[in-house]
Structures are given as C-alpha cells and as structure tokens.
Short mmCIF file of C-alpha atoms in Angstrom, two decimals:
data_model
loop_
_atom_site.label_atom_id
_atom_site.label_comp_id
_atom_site.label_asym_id
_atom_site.label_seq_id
_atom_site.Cartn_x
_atom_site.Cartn_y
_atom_site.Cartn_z
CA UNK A 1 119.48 93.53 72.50
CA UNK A 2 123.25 94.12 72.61
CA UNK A 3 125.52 91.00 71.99
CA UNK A 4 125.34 87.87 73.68
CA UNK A 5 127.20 86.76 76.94
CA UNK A 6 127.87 83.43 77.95
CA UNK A 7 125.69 83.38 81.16
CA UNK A 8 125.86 87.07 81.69
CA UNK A 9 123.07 86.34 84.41
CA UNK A 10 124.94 84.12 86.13
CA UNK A 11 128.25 85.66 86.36
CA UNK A 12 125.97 89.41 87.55
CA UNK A 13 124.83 87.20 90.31
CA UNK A 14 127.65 85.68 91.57
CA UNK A 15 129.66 89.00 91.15
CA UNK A 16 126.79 91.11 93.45
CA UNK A 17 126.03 88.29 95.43
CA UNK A 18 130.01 88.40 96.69
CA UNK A 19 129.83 92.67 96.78
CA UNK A 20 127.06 92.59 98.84
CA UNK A 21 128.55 90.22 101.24
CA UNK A 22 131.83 92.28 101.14
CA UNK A 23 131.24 95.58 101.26
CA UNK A 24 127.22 95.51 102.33
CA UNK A 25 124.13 95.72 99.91
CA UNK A 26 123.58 99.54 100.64
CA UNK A 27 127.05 100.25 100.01
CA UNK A 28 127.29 98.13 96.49
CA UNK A 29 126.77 99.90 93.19
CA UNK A 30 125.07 98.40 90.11
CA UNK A 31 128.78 99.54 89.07
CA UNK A 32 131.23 97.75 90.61
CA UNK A 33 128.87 94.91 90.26
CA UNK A 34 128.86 94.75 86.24
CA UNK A 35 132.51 95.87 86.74
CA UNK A 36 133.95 92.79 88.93
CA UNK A 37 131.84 90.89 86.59
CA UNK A 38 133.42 92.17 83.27
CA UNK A 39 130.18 92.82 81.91
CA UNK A 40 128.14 96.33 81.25
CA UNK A 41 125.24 98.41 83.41
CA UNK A 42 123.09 97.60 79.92
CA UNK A 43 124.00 93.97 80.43
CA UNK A 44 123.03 94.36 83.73
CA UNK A 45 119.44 96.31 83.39
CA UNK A 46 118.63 93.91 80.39
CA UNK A 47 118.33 91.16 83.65
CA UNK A 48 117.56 92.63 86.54
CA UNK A 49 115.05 95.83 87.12
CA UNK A 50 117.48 96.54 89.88
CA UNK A 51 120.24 95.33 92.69
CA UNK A 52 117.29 94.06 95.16
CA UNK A 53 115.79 91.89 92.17
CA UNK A 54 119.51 90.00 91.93
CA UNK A 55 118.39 88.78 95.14
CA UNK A 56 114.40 88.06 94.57
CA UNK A 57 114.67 87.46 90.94
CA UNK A 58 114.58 83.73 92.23
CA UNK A 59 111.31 84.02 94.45
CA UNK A 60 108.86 83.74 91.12
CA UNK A 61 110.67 80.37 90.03
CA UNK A 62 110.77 79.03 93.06
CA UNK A 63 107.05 79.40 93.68
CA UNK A 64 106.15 77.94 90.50
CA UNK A 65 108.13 74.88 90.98
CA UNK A 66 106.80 74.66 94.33
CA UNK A 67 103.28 74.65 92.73
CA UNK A 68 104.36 72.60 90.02
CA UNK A 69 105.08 69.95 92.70
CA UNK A 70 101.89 70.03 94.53
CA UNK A 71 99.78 69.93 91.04
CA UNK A 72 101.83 66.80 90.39
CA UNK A 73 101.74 64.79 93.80
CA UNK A 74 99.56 61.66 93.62
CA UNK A 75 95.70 62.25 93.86
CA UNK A 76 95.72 59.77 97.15
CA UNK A 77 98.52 62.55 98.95
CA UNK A 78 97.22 64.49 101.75
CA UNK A 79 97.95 68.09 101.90
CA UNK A 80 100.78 68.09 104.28
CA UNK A 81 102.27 65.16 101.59
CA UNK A 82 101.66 67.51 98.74
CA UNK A 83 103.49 70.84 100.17
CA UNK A 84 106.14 68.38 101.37
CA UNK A 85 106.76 67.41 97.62
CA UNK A 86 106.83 71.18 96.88
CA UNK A 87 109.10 71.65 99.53
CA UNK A 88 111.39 68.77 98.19
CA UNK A 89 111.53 70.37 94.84
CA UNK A 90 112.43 73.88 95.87
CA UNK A 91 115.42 71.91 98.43
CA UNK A 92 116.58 70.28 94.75
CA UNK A 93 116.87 74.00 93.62
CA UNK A 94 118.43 75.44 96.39
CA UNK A 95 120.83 72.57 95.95
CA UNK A 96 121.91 73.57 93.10
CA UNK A 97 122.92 76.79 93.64
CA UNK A 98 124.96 75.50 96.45
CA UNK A 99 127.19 78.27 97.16
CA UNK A 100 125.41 80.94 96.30
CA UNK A 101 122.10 80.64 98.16
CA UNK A 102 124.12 80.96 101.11
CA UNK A 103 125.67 83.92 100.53
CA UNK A 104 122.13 85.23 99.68
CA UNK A 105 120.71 84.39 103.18
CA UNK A 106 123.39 86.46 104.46
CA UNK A 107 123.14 89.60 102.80
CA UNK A 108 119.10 89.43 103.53
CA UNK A 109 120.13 88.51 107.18
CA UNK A 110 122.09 91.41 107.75
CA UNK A 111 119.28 93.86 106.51
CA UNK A 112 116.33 94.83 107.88
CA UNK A 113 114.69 96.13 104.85
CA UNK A 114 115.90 92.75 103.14
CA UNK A 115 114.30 90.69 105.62
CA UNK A 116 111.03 91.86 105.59
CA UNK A 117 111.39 91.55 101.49
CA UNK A 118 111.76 87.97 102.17
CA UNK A 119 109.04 87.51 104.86
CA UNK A 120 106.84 89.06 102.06
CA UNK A 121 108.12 86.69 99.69
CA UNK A 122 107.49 83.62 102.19
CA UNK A 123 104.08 84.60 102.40
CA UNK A 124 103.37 85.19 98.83
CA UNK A 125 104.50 81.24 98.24
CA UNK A 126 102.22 80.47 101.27
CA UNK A 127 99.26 82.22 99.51
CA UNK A 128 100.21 80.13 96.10
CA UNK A 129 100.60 76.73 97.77
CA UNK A 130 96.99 77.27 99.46
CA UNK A 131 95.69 78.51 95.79
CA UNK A 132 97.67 75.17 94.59
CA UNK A 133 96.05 72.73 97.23
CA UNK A 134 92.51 74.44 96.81
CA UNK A 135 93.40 73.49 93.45
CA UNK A 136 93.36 69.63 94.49
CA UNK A 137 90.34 69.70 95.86
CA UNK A 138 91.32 70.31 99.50
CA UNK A 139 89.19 72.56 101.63
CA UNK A 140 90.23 76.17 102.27
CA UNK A 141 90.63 75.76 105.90
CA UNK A 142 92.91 72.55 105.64
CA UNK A 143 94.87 74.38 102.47
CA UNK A 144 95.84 77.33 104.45
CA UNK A 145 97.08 75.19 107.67
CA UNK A 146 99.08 73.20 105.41
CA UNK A 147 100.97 75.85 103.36
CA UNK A 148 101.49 78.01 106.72
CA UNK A 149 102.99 74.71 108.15
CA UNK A 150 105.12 74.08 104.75
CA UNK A 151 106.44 77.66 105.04
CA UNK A 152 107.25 76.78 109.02
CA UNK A 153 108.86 74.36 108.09
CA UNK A 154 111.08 75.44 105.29
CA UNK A 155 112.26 78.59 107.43
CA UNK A 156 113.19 75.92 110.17
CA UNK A 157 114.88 73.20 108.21
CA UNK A 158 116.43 75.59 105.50
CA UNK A 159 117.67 77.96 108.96
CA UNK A 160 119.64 74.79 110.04
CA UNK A 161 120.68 73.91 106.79
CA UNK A 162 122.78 77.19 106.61
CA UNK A 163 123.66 77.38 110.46
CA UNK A 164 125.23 73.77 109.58
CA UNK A 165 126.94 74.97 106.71
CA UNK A 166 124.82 73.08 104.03
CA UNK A 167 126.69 69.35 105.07
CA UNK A 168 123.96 67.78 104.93
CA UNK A 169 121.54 67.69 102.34
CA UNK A 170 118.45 70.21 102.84
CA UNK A 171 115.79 67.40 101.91
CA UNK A 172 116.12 65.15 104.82
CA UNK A 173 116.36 68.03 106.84
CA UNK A 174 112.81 69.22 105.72
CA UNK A 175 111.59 65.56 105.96
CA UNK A 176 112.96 65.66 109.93
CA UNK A 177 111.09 68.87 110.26
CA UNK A 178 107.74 67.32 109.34
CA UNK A 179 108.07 64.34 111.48
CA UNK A 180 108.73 66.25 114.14
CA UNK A 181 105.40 68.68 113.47
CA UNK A 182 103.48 65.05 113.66
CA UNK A 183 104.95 64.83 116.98
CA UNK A 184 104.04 68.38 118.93
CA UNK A 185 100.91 66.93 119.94
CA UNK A 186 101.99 63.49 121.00
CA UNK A 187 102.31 64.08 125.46
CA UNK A 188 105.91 62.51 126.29
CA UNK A 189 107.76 62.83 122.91
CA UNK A 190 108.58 66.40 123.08
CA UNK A 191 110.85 67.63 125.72
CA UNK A 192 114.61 67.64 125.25
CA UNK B 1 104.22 116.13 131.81
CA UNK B 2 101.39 118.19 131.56
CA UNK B 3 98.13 117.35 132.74
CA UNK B 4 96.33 113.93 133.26
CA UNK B 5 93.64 113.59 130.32
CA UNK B 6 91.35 110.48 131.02
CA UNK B 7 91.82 107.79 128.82
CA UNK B 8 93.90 109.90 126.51
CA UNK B 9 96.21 106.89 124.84
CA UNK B 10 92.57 105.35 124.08
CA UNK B 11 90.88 108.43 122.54
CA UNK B 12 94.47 108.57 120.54
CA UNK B 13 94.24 105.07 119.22
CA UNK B 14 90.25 105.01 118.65
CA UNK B 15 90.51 108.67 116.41
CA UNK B 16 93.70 107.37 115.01
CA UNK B 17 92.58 104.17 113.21
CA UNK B 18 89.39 105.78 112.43
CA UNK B 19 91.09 108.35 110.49
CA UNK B 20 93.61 105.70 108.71
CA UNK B 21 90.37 103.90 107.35
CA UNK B 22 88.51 106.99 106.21
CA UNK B 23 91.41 109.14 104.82
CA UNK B 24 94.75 106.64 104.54
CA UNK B 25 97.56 105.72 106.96
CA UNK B 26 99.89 107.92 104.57
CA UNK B 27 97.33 110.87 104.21
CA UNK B 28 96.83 111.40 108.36
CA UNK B 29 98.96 113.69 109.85
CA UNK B 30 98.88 113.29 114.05
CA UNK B 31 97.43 117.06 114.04
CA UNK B 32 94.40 115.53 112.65
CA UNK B 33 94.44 112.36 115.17
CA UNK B 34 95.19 115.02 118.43
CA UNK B 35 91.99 117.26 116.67
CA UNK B 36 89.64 114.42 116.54
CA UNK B 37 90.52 113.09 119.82
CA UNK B 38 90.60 116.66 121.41
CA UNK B 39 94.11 116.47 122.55
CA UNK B 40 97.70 118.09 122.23
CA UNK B 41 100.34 116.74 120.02
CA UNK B 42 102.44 116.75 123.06
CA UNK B 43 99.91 113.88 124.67
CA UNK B 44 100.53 112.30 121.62
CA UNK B 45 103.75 111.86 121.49
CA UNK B 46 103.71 111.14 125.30
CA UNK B 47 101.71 108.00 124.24
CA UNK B 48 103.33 106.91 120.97
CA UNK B 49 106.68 108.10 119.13
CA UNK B 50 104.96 108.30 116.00
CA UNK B 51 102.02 107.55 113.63
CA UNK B 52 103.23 104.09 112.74
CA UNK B 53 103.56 103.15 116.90
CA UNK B 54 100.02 103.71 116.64
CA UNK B 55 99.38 100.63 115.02
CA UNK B 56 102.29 98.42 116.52
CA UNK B 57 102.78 99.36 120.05
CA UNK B 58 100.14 96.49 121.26
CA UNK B 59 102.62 93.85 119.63
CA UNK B 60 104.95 94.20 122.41
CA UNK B 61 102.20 93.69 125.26
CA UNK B 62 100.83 90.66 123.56
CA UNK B 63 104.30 88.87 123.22
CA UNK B 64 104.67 89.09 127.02
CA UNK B 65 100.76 87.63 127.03
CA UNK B 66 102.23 84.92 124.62
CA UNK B 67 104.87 84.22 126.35
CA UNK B 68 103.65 84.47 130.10
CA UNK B 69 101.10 81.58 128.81
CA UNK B 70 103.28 79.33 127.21
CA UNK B 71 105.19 79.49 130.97
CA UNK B 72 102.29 79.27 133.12
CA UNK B 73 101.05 76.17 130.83
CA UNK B 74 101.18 72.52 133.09
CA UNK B 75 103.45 70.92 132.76
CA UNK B 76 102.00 68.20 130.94
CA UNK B 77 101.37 70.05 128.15
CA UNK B 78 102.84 69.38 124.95
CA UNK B 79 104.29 71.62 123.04
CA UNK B 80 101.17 72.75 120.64
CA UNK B 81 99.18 72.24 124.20
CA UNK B 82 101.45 75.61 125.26
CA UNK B 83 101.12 77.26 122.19
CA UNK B 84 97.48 77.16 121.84
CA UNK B 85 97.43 78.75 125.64
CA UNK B 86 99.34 81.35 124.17
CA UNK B 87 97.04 81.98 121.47
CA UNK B 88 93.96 81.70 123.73
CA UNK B 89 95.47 84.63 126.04
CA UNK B 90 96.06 86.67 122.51
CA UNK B 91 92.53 86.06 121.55
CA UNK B 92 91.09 87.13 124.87
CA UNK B 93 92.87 90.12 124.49
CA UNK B 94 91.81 90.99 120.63
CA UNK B 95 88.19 90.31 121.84
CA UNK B 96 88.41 92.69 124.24
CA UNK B 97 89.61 95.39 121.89
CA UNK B 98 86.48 94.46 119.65
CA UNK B 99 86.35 96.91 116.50
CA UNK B 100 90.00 98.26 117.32
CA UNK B 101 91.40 95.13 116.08
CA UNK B 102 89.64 95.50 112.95
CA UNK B 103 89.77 99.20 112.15
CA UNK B 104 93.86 98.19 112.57
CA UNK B 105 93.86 95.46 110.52
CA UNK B 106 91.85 97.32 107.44
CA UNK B 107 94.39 99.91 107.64
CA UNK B 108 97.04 96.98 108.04
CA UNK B 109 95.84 95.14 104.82
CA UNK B 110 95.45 98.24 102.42
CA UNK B 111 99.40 99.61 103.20
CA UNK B 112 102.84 97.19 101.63
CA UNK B 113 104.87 98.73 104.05
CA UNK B 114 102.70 98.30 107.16
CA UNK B 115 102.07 94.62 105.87
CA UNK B 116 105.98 93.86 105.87
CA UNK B 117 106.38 95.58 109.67
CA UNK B 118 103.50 93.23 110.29
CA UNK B 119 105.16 89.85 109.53
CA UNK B 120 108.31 91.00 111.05
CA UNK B 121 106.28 91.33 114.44
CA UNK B 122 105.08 88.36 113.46
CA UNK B 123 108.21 86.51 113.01
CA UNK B 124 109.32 88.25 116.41
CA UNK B 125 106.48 86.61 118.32
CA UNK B 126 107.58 83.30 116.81
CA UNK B 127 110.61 83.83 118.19
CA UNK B 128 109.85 84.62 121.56
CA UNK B 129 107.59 81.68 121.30
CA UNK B 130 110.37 79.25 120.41
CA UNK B 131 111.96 80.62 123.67
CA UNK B 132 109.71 80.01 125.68
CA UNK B 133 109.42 76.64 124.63
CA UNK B 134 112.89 75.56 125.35
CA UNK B 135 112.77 77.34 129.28
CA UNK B 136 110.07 74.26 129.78
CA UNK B 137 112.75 72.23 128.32
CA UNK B 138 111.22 71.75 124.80
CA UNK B 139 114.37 70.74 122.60
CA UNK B 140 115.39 73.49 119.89
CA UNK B 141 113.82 71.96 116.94
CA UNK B 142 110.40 71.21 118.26
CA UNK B 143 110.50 74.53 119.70
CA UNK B 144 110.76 76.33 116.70
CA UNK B 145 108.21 73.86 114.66
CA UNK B 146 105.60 74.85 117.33
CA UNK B 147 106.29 78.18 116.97
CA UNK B 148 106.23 78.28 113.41
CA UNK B 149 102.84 76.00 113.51
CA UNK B 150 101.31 78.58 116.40
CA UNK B 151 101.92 82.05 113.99
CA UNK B 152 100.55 79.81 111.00
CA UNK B 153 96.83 79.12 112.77
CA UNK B 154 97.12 82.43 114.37
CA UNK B 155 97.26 84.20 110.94
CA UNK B 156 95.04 81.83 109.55
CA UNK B 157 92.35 81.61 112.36
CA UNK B 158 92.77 85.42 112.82
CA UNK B 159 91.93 86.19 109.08
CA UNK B 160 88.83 84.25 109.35
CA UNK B 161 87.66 85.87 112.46
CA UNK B 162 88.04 89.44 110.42
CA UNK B 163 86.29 87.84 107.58
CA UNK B 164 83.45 86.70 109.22
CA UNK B 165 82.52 89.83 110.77
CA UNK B 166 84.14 89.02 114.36
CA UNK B 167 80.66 86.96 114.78
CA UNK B 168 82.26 84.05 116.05
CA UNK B 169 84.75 84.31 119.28
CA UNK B 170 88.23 84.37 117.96
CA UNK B 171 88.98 81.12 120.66
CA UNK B 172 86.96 78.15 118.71
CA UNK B 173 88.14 79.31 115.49
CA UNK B 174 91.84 78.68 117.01
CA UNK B 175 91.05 75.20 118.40
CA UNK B 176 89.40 74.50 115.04
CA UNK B 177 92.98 75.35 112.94
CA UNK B 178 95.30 73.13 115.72
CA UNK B 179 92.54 70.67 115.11
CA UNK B 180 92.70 71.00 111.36
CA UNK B 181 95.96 71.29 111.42
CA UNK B 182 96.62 67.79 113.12
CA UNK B 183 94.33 65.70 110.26
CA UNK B 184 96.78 67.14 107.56
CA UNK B 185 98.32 64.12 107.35
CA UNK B 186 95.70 61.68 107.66
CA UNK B 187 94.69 60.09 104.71
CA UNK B 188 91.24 60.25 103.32
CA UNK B 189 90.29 62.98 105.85
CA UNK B 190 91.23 66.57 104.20
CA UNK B 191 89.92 66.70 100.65
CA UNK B 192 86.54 69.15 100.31
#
C-alpha cells in the first residue's frame, strides 16, 4: 500500500478543493493536484476513484450520519423532529470542515454537470431518510413528505449559510427554516 | 417550412416515447421516431432540437402554468395555499396528457442521465416558484420553504399517481401530501 502519509486525504482535498476553485474543475489535473499537495497520483488513486469523488466522497458519510440520527431520535419524535435531528448532525459535520465545504459549494455551483451530481446526491439522502423513518415505524406517505421537506430545508438554510459567509452557525439556521415551514399555512404570518 | 402536417409535434411525441420504452432512449435514433410517426426529419427538428427535447420541452410550458397560478391565487392565500394552485394547474395538465406522462416517465426512471436533467428542471420550477412568491410579497425565506415543500409533494404525490396505475386523479393525491405534510409535526399523529 505504499508508505504512510500523515493525512494524505486531507491535504488531496484541500489541495483540489483550492485548484478547482482557481483554475476551474475541468481545467484541474489529478496532477497538479497531488503536486501542490506534495504527495503522488498513487497516493492520490489509493483515495479517491477520481477528481469528481474528491468532491462526493463526503455524500456516503453524510447520509449515514444523517440516518444514524433519525435511528437515534426519541421513540415519542415525530418525523419532521427526527429528520431535523439528522439535519442537526450533518450541520455539526459541515461545521467542521468549515472552510472547505465552502469552497466545495462553489466549484459544484459553477458547473452544470456538478450540480446535477449533487441534486442526485440530495435525492439519494432523501430516499435514505424515508427508508430511515419507515424504519421507525412511520407510514410511507408521512416518511416521504418529511425527508422531501428535510432536504428543502437543508438546500434553503445551508444556501444562506454560505450566501452569509458561514457567520452564523448552520444549526439555528436549519431550526429557523423549520419554524418557518410550520408557518406557510398559518393566513397572516407569511407576507414580508 | 414545408408543409402543414396535422398534429405532427403530437404524432412526434406519441411514436417517440413509445419507441424509448420498447427499444431505449439511447438505442432510438429520430429516423425511427419520423418512420413511426410517418414524418420527415425536417418536421422533426421543426418541433424539437433533438431527441432529449422530446422528453423536456413540456417543462417549460408547465413552469409558466406554475407560475401563472401562484399569481392568479387570492390574495388571501397563504403561501402553501398558492403553491398547491400551482400544483393543481400542473396536475390538470398531466391528466390531460394521460399515458404520455407515463410512457415519459418509464423512459425517465430507467436512464441516470435523463434522471439528473430531471431534478434540474425540477429545481428550476422551484425556483420560479420562489419568485413568484415574493411578486405577492411573500418574504425570501418563506418563499423558498414553499417552494421547496411544493416540488417535495409534487414528486412525492406524482410518484404515487404513476404507481397506482393513474387510477386515482393526480389532484386528491396532492391535497392528501400538503395535508400529510402539515401533521408532520404533530405528535402522536404520524406513526403507521
């Protein structure tokens, strides 16, 4: 397996992550990527399949701990509780990648083929919190409403997040969001 | 432009999507669509500018349907009250189309790449959604919430209506999913 790196992974990311954002994703070779980060195309291939999966590599974690979080909400929660925990938990991950989850969102903004990538993505997590819900004991009908409505709101509160430049915390954000979806049918409380 | 052929954009689209589901999007050239429908390749490509437009040039016309009911909505009506007009119009118009919408979505369903141009027309009608939200004076984040929470019951309502054999109008199974969608938080009232 070649020798070891300290966090080879990390420092590949960070190195395409800024390339991409630089020079564009089309026009960034797996080359200059291992080369800015001082480490080698085996290096490289050993974690990722390819430069796309730098940026989805993520998408597979992120759904489990999302359906980690529902499995482990209280058995009195209602759905839209138990995606909301999800939800919480992925915002404590994006967190902590601070930096670098925004420079992610921009390289996927700025390409097409990117973008629908990540819709794809959004709707694979959809499908596994409605799998994870079902799981609960909730009916189908109510588990699909409920993860469609979690990924609503995540595109929503996490698109403000970065538009604010991640000041304030994603979580409240994504609590704000679901208040809000409490009030769209509630006459009076909704224009501006 | 060559002469008028009755109903040729129809005869296009039915021999089109019948071909897709019997043979594969990938596999059909438009020789064989023009053959079955007994037309030129030059009415074809009057119609549509290529194989794929086929399946996607509707999307357009039903986001000025969407739209044009979220304005004409009272103005009473809350946010998810404008929404669900919007929906309603869509649904009138997929019932009219009967088995067209379904042939379409088969061939939708069994292709990755037609599934990813899906969601971004998707994400495009949430979008002009949210706009027309916030020209009744909606403010930005409800806006987006309710458009996010309209695309969510349309997929969802929409898959069931496919499922179950287009037995049931598409309209009811809408107001079911905003109804649905409202106990999600309620305690006690979602679990099987």
């Amino acid at each position: 397996m070649g020798r070891w790196e300290p966090n080879a992974r990390g420092r590949l990311e960070q190195a395409a992550l800024e390339l991409y954002v630089e020079r564009g994703y089309e026009q960034t070779p797996v080359a200059e990527i291992t080369k800015r980060a001082g480490l080698t195309e085996r290096t490289f291939f050993r974690h990722f399949a390819d430069k796309r999966e730098v940026l989805f590599a993520g998408s597979g974690r992120l759904e489990e701990l999302c359906v980690g979080a529902v499995a482990a909400a209280p058995p009195t929660a209602t759905p839209m509780e138990a995606v909301a925990a999800a939800l919480d938990a992925a915002a404590g991950a994006f967190e902590e990648r601070g930096e670098l989850v925004r420079l992610r969102q921009g390289v996927i903004d700025a390409n097409a083929e990117l973008r629908e990538r990540e819709l794809i993505k959004l709707a694979s997590l959809s499908g596994a919190l409605a799998d994870a819900l079902r799981d609960r004991g909730v009916d189908e009908l109510a588990a699909r409403l409920a993860a469609e409505a979690a990924i609503g709101v995540l595109k929503v509160a996490f698109g403000r997040w970065i538009d604010q430049g991640q000041e304030r915390p994603l979580q409240p954000l994504l609590s704000e969001c679901f208040d809000v979806l409490r009030t769209l049918s509630v006459r009076g409380a909704d224009a501006g």
